[in-house]
XYZ file of N, CA and C in Angstrom:
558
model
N 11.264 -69.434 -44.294
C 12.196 -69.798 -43.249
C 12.596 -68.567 -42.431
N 12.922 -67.705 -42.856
C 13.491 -66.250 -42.922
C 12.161 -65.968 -41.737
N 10.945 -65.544 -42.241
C 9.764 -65.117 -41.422
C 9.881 -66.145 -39.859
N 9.854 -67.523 -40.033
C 9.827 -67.877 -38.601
C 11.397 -67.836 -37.661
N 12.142 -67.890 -38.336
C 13.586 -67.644 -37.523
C 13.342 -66.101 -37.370
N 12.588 -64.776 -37.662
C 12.885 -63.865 -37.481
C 11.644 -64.014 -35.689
N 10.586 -64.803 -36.339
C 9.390 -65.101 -34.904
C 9.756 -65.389 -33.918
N 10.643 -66.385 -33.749
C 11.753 -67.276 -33.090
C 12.597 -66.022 -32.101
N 12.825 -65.390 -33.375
C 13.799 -64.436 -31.845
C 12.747 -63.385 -31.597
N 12.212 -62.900 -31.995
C 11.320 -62.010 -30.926
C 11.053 -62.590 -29.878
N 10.241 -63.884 -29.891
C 9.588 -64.421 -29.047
C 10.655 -64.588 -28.285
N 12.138 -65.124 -28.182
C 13.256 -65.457 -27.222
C 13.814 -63.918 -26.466
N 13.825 -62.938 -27.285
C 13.782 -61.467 -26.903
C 12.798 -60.877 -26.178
N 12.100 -60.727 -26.736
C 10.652 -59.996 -25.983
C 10.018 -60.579 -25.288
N 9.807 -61.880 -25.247
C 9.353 -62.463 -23.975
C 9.874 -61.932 -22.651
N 11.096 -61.749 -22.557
C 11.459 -61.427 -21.043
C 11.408 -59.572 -20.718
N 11.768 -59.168 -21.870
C 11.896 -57.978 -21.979
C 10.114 -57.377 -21.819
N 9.109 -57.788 -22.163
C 7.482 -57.594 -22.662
C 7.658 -57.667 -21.024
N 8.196 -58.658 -20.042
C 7.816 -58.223 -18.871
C 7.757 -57.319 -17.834
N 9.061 -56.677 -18.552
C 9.395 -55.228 -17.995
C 8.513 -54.188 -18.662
N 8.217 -54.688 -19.839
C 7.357 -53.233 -20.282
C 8.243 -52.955 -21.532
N 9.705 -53.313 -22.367
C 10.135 -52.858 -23.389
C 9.782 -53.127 -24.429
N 9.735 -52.315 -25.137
C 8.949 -52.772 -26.980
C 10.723 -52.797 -27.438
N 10.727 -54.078 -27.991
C 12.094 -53.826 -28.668
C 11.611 -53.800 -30.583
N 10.807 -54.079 -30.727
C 10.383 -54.022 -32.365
C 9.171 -53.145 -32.552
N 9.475 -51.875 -33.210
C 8.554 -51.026 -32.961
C 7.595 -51.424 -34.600
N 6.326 -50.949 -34.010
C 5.166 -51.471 -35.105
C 5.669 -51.067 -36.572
N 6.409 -49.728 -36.704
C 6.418 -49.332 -37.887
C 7.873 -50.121 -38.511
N 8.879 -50.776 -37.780
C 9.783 -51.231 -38.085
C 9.376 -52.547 -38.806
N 10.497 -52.758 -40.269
C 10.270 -53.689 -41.235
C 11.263 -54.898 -40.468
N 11.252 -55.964 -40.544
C 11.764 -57.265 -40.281
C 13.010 -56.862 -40.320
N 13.866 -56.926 -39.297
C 14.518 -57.019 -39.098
C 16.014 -58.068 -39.813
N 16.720 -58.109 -40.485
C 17.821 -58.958 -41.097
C 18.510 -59.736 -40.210
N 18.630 -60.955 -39.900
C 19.225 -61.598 -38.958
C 20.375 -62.121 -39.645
N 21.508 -62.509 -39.068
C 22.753 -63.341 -39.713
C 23.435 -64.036 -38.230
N 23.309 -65.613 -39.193
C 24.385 -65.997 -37.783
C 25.659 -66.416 -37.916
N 26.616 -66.587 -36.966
C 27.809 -67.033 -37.427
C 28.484 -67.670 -35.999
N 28.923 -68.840 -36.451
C 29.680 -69.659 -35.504
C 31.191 -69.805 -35.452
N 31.790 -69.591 -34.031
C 33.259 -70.406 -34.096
C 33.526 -71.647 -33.649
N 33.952 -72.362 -33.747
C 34.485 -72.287 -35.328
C 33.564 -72.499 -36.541
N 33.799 -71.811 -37.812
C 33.027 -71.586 -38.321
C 33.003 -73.488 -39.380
N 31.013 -73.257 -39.812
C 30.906 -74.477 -40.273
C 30.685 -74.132 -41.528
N 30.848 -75.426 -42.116
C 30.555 -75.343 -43.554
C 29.623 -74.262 -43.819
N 29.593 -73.360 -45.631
C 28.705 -72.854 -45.581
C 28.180 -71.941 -44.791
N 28.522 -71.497 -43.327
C 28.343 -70.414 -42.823
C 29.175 -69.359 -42.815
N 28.693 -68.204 -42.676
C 29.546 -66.842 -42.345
C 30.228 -67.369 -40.750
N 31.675 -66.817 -40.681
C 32.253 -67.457 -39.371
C 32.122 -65.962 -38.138
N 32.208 -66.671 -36.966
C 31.553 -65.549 -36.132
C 32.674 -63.870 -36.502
N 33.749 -64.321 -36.435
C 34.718 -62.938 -36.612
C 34.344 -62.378 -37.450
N 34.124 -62.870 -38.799
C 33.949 -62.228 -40.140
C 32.512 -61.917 -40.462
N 31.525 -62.139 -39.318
C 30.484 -60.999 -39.184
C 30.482 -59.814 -38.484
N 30.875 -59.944 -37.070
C 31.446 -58.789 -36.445
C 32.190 -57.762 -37.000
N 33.336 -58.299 -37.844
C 33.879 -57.835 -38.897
C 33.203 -57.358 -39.781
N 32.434 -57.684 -40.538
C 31.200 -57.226 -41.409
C 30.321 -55.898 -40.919
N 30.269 -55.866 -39.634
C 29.218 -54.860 -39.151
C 30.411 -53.818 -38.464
N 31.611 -53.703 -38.302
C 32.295 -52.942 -37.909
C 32.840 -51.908 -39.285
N 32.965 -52.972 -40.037
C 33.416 -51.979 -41.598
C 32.645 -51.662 -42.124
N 31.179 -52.090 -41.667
C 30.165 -51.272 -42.730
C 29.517 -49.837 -41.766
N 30.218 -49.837 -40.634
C 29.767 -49.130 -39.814
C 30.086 -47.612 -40.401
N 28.822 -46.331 -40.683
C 29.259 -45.099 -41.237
C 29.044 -44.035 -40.261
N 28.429 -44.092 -38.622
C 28.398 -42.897 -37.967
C 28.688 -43.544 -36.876
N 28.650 -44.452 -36.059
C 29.520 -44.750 -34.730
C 28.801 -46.399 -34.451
N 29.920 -46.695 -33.597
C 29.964 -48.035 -33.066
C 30.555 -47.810 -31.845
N 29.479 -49.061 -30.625
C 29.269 -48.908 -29.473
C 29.621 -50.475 -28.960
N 30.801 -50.653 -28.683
C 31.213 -52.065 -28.131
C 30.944 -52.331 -26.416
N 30.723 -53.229 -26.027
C 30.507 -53.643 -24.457
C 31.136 -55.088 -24.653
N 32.093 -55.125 -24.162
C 32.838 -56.339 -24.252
C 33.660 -56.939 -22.800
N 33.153 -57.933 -22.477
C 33.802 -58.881 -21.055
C 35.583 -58.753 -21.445
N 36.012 -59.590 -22.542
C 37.545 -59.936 -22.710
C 37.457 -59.573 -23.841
N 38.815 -58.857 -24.075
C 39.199 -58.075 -25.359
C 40.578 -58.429 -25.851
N 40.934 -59.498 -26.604
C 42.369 -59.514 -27.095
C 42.350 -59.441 -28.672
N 41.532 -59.545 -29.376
C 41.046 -59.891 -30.629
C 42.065 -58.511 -31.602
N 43.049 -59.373 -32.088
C 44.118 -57.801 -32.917
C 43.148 -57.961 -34.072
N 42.364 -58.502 -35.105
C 41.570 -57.621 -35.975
C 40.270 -57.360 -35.425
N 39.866 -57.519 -34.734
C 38.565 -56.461 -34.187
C 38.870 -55.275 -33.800
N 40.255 -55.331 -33.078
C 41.056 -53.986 -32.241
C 41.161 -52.942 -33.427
N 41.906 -54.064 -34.605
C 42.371 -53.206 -35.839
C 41.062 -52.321 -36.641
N 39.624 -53.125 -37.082
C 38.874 -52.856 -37.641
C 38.500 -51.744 -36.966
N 38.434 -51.535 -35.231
C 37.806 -50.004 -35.015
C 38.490 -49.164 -35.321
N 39.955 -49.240 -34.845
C 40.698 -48.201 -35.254
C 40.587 -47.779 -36.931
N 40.501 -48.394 -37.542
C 39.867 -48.197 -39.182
C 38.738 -47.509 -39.066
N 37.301 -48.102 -38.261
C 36.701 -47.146 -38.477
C 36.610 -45.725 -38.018
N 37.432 -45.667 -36.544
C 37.898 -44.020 -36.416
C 38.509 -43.668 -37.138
N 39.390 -44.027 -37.701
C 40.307 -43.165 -38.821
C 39.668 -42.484 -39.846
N 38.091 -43.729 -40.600
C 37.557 -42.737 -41.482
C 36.383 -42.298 -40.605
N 36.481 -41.552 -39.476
C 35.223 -40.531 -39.216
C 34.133 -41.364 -37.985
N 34.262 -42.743 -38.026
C 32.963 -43.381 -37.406
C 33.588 -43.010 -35.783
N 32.224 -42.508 -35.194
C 32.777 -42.628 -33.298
C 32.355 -43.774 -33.069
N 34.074 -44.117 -32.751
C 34.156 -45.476 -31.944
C 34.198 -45.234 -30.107
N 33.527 -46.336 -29.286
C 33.389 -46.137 -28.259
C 33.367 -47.822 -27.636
N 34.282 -47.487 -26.510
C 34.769 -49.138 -26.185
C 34.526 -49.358 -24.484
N 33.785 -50.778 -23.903
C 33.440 -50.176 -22.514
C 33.701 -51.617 -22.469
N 34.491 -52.047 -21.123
C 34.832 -53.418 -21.292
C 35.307 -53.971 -19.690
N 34.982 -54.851 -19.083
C 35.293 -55.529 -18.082
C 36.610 -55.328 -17.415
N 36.974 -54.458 -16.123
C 38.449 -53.964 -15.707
C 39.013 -55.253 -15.650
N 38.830 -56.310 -14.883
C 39.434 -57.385 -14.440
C 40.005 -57.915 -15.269
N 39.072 -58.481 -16.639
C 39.688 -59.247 -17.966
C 40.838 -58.388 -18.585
N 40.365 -57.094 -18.533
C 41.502 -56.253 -19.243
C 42.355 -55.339 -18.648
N 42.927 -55.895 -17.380
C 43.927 -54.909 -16.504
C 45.104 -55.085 -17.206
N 45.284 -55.750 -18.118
C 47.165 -55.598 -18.758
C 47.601 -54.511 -19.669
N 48.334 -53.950 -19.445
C 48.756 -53.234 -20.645
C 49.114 -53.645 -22.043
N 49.019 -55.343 -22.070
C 48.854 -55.336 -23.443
C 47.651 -56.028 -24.078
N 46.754 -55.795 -23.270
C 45.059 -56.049 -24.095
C 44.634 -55.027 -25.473
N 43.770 -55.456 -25.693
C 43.896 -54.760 -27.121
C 42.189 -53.520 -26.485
N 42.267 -53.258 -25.292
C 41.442 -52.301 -24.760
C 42.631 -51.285 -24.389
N 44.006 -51.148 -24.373
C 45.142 -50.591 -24.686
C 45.442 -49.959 -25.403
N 45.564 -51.357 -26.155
C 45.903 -50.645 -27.768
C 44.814 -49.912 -27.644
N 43.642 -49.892 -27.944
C 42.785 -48.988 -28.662
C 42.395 -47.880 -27.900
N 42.794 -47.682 -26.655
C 42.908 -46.117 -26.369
C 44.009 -45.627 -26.273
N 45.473 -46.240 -26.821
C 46.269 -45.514 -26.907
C 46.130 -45.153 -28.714
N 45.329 -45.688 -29.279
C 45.273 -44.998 -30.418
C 44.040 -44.221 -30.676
N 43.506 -43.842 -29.691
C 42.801 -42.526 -29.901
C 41.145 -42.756 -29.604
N 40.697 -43.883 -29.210
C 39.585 -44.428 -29.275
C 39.708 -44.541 -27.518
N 38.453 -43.938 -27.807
C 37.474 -43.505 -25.854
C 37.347 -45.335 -25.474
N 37.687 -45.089 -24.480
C 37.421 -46.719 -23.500
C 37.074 -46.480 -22.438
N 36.433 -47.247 -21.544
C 36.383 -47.380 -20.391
C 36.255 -48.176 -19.944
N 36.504 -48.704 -18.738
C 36.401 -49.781 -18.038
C 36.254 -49.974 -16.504
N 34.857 -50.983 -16.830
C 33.584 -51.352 -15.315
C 34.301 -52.569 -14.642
N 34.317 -51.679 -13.369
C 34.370 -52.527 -12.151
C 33.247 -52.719 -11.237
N 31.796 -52.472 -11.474
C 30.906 -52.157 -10.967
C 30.260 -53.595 -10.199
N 30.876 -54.738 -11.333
C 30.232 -55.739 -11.232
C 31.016 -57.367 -10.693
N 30.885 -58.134 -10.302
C 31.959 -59.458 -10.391
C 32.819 -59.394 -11.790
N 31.988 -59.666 -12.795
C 31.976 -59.923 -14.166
C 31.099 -58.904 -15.040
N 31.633 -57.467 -15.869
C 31.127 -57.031 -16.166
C 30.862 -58.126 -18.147
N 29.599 -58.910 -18.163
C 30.240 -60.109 -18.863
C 28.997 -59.724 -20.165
N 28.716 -58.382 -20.365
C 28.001 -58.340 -21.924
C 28.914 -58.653 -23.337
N 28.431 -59.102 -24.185
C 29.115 -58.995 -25.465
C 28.414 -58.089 -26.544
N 28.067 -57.042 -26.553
C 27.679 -56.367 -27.839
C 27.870 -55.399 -28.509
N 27.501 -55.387 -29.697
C 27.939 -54.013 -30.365
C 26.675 -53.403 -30.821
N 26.693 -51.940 -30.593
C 25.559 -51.307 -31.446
C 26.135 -50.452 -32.419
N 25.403 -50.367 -33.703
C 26.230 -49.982 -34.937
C 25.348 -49.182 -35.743
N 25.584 -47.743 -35.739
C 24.960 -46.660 -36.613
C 23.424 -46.948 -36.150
N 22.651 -47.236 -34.737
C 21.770 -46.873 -34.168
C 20.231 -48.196 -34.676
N 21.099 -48.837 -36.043
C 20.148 -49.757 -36.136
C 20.272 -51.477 -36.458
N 21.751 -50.939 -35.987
C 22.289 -52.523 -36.033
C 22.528 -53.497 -34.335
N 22.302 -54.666 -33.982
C 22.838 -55.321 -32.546
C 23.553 -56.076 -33.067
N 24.891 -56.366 -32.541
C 25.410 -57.911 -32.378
C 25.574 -58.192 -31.048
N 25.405 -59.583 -30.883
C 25.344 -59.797 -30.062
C 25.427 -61.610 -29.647
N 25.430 -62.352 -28.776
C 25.923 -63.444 -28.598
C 27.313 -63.816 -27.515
N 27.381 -64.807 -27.643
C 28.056 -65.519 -26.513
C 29.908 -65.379 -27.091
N 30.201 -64.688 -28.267
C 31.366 -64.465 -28.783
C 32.038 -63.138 -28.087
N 33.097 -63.708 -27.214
C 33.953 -62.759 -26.570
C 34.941 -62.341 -28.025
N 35.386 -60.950 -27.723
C 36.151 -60.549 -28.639
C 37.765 -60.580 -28.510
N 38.094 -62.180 -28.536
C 38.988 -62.627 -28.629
C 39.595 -64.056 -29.206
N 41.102 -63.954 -29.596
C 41.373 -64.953 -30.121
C 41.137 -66.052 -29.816
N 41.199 -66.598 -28.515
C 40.507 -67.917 -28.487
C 38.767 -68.425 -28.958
N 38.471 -67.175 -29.051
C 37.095 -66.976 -29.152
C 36.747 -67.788 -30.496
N 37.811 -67.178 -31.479
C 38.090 -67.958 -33.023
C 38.222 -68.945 -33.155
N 39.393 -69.391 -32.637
C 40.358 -70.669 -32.866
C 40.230 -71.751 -31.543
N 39.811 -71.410 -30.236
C 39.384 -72.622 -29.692
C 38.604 -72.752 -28.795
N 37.271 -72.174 -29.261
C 36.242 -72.146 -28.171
C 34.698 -72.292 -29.280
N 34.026 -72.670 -28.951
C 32.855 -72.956 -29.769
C 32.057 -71.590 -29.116
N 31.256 -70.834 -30.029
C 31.057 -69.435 -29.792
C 29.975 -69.123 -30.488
N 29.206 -68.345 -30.643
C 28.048 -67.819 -31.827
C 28.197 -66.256 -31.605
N 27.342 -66.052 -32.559
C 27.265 -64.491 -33.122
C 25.727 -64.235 -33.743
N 25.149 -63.460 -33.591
C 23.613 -63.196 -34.224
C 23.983 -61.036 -34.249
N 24.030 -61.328 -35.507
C 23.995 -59.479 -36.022
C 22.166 -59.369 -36.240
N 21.744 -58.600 -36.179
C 20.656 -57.899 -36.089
C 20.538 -56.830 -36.675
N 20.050 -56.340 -37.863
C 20.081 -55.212 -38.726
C 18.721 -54.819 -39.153
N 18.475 -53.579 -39.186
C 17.192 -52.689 -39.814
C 16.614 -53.235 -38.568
N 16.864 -53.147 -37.145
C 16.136 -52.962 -35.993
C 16.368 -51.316 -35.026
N 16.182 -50.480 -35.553
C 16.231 -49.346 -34.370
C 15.497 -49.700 -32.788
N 14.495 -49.992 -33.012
C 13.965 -50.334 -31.580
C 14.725 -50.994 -30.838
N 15.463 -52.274 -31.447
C 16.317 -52.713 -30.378
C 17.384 -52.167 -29.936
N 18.276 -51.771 -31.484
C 19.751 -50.801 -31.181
C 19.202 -49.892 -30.333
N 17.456 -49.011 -30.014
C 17.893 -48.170 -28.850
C 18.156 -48.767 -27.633
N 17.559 -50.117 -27.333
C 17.507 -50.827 -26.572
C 18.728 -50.757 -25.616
N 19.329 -51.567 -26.648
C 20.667 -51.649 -26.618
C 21.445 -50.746 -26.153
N 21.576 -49.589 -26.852
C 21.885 -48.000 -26.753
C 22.230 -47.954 -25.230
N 20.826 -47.423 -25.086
C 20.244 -47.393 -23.727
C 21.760 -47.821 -22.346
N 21.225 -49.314 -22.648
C 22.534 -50.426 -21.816
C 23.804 -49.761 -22.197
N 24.287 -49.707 -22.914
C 25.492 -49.482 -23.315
C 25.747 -47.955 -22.855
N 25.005 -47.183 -22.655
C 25.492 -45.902 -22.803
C 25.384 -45.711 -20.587
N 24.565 -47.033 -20.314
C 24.313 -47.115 -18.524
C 25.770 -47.746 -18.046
N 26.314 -48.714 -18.893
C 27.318 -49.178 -18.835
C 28.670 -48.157 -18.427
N 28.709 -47.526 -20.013
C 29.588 -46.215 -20.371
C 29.630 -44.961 -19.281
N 28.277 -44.577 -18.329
C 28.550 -43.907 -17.485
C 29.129 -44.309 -15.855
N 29.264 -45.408 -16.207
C 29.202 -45.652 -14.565
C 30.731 -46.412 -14.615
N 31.237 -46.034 -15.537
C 32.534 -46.908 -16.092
C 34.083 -45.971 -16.049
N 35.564 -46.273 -15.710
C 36.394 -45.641 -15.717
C 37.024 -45.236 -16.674
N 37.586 -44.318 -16.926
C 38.587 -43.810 -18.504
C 39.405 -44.546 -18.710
N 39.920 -45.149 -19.220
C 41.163 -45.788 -19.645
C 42.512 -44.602 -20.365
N 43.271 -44.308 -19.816
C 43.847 -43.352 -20.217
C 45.466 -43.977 -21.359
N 45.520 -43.236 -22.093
C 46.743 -44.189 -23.038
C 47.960 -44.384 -21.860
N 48.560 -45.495 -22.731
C 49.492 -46.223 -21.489
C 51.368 -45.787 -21.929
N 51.092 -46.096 -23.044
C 52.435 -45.554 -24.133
C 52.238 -44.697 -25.403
């Protein structure tokens, strides 16, 4: 099962990407670990927060968020955890969704964690995280509370893929330059 759900997403990945020319699964790379998770969560599944969650606390050298809307207080909380023990956290997120001072793209650069935020676009509207260079999440799950509790949402983590996390990388770090500081507010 495992082998064709892993076929399944290449082929939904690399198909569009193979047209540009990107290898996102490099030859020497082993299968990749997929996990999915839905909000609200269903029977028997991992629920979308508490994978995100999963890949933020297992995170040991840095995590790379790109996020549209940000209100989510334990996602906010879990990075700040992982800066505290050592991981560079780095947060790049849609100005429009998060012009308030009390978004949790706030909070988390008034507690010490680099943000920025793109106006480059209508809707700067990615959702992903890259995590210690060989993890993606990624999916239609904004990192926020309604996201949980009343919006139907998915999540697909992606692990033991470097080719894609550079992929990913890549975006995230095109994002991150062309993006404003968020400077602490209080």
């Amino acid at each position: 099962m495992r082998k064709y759900l892993y076929l399944a997403l290449v082929m939904t990945i690399a198909t569009p990407a193979m047209a540009v020319g990107i290898p996102l699964i490099a030859v020497n790379d082993k299968a990749p670990i997929l996990t999915v998770g839905y909000s609200p969560a269903t029977t028997g599944q991992a629920s979308a927060l508490s994978i995100v969650l999963s890949a933020i606390n297992g995170a040991k050298r840095n995590v790379d968020v790109a996020a549209y809307s940000f209100t989510s207080r334990p996602i906010a909380a879990a990075l700040v955890s992982a800066k505290n023990r050592g991981v560079s956290v780095r947060v790049v997120a849609d100005e429009k969704a998060n012009n308030s001072k009390y978004t949790a793209v706030t909070y988390l650069a008034n507690q010490g964690v680099p943000v920025r935020l793109d106006s480059q676009y209508a809707i700067m509207h990615n959702k992903f995280m890259v995590v210690d260079g060989n993890t993606v999440q990624t999916g239609s799950f904004n990192y926020t509370a309604s996201a949980v509790s009343r919006n139907a949402e998915n999540v697909l983590l992606i692990q033991a893929a470097p080719a894609l996390a550079r992929n990913y990388q890549t975006e995230f770090n095109r994002l991150w330059n062309e993006s404003t500081v968020l400077n602490r507010r209080y």
